[in-house]
Short mmCIF file of C-alpha atoms in Angstrom, two decimals:
data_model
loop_
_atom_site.label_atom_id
_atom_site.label_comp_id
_atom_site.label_asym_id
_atom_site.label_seq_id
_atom_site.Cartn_x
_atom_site.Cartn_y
_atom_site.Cartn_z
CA UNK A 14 0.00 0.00 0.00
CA UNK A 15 1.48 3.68 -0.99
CA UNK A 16 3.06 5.47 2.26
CA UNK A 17 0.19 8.67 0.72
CA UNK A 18 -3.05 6.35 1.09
CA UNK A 19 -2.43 4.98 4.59
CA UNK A 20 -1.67 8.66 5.54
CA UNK A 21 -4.94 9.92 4.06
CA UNK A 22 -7.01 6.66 5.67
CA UNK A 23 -5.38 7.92 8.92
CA UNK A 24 -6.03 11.51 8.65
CA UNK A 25 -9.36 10.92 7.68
CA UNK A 26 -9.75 8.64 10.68
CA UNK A 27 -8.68 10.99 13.21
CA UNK A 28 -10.79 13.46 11.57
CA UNK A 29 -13.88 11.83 12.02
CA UNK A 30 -13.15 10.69 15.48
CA UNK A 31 -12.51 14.49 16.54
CA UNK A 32 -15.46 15.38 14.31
CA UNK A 33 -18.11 12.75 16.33
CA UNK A 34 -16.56 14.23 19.97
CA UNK A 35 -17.66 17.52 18.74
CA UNK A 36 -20.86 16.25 17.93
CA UNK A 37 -21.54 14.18 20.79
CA UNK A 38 -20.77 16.99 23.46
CA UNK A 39 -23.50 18.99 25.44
CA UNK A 40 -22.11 21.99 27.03
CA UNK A 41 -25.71 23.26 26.98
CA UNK A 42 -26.49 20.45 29.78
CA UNK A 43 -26.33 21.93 33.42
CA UNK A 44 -27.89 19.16 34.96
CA UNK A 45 -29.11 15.67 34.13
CA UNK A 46 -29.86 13.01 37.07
CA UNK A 47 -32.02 10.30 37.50
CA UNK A 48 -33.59 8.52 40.64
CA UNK A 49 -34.01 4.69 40.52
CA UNK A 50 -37.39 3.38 41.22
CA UNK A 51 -36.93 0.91 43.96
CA UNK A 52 -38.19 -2.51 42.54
CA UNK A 53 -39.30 -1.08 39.33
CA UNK A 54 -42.34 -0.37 40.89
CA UNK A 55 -43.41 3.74 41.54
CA UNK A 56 -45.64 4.15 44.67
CA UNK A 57 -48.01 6.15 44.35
CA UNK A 58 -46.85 7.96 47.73
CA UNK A 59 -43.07 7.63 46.47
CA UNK A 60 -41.80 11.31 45.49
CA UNK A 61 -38.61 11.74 43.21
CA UNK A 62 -37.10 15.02 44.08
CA UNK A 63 -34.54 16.77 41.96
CA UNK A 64 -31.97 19.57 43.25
CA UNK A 65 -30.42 21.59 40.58
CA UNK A 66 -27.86 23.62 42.06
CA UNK A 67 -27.76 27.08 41.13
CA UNK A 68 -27.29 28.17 36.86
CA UNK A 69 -24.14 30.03 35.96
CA UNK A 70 -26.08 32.35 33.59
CA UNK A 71 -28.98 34.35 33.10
CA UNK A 72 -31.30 33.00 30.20
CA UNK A 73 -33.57 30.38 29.12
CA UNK A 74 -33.77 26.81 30.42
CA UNK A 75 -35.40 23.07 29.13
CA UNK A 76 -36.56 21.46 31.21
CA UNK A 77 -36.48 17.47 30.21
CA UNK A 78 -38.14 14.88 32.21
CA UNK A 79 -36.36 11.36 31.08
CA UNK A 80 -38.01 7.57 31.87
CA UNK A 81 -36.72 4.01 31.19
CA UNK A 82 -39.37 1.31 31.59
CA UNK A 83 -39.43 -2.20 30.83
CA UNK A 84 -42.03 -5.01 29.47
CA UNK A 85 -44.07 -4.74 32.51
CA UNK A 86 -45.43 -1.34 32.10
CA UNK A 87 -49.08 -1.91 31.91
CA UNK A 88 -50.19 1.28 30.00
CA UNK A 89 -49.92 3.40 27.09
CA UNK A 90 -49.22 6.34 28.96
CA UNK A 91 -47.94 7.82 32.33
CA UNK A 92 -49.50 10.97 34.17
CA UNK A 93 -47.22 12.78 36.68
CA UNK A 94 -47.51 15.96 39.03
CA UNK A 95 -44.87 17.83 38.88
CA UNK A 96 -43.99 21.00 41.62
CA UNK A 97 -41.01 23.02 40.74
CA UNK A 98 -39.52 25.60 43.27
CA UNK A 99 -37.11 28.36 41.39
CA UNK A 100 -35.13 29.58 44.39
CA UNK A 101 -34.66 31.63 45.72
CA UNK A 102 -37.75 34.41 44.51
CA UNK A 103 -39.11 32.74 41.43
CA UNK A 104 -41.93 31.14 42.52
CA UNK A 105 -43.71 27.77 42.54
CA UNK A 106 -45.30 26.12 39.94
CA UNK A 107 -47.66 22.98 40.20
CA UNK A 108 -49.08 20.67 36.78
CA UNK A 109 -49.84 17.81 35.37
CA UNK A 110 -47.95 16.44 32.86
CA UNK A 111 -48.91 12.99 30.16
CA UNK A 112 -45.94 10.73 28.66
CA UNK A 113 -47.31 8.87 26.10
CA UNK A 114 -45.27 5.77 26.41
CA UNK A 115 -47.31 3.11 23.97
CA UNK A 116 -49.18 3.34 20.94
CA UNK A 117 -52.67 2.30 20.42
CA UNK A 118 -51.09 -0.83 19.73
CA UNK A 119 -49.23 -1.44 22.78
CA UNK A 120 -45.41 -1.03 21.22
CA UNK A 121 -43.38 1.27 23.01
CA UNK A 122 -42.66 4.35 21.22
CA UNK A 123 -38.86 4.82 23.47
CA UNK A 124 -35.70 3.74 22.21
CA UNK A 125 -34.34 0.41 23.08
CA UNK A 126 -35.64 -3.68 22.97
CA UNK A 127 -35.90 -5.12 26.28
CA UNK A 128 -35.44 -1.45 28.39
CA UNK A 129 -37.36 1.32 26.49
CA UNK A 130 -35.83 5.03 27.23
CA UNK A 131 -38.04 8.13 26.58
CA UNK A 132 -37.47 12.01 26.53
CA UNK A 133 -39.94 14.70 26.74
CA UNK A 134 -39.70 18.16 26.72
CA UNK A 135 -41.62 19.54 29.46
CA UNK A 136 -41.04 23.57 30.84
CA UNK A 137 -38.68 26.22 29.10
CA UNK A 138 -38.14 28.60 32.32
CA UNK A 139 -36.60 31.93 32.56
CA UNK A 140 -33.70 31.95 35.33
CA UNK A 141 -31.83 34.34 36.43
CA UNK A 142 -27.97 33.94 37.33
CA UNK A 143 -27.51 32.11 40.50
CA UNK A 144 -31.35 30.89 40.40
CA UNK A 145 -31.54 26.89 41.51
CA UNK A 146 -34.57 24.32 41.58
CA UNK A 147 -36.20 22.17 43.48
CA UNK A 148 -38.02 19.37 41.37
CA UNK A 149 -40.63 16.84 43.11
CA UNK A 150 -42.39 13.93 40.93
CA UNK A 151 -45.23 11.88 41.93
CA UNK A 152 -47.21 9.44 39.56
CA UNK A 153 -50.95 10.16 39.10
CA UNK A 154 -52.32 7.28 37.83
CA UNK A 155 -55.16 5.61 39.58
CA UNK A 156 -53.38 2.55 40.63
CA UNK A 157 -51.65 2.67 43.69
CA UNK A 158 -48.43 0.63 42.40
CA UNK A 159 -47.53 1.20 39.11
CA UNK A 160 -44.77 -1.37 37.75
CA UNK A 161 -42.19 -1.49 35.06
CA UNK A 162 -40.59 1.87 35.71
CA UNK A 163 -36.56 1.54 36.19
CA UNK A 164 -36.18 5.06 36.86
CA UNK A 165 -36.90 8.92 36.22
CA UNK A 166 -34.37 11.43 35.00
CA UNK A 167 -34.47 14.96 35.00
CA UNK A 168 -32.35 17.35 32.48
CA UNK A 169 -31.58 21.26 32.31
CA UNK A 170 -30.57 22.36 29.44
CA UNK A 171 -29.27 25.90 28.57
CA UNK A 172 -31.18 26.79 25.17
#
């Protein structure tokens, strides 16, 4: 093989590996954390809280709720309440929020084959520099014990 084409394979290789870091970082992240759901099954009573320390900078926020469930979800969709604290004068806020986790059909719509991970979009806030949150989940569903659920993540991006 010519000295000139193993060059140019390597170049192009180390190109592309510098090129996919690029892509694959998220400065915009400023916090992402999940809490594990004890025996894959959410109590109803069972509250997921989420501190996000304070933001560096003034601006707008996404807010990102995150789920993995399994095969023994029994529905097509989870409803959560969701009360969010921006300390330390932004207020409180207190809503509902739907996953739809199944179509009509039953097949989960996540990513994966035996574990099925989801990401919705959920709140763009307005914080101000040093402004930090105080995040608390609880399942609404009428069941008392909902199973399947591995865990629930929570992520802050910077937009």
């Amino acid at each position: 093989m010519p000295r000139n084409s193993m060059r140019n394979k390597i170049a192009t290789l180390l190109l592309l590996i510098i090129t996919l870091g690029m892509v694959s970082c998220d400065d915009k992240t400023v916090y992402h954390h999940y809490e594990h759901v004890p025996g894959y099954v959410w109590e109803k009573n069972d509250t997921l809280t989420f501190s996000i320390p304070p933001v560096a900078e003034e601006g707008t926020y996404q807010e990102q709720l995150e789920m993995r469930i399994n095969g023994d979800y029994p529905f097509l969709s989870l409803t959560m309440l969701v009360d969010e604290h921006i300390l330390p004068l932004g207020g409180s806020h207190r809503y509902a929020y739907t996953c739809e986790l199944m179509d009509k059909y039953g097949t989960p719509l996540g990513e994966g084959v035996s574990y099925y991970q989801y990401r919705f979009d959920m709140n763009e806030l307005n914080l101000n520099k040093g402004d930090s949150l105080v995040v608390y989940i609880v399942h609404n569903m009428k069941r008392e014990l909902i199973p399947g659920i591995s865990d629930v993540g929570l992520r802050l991006r910077r937009k």
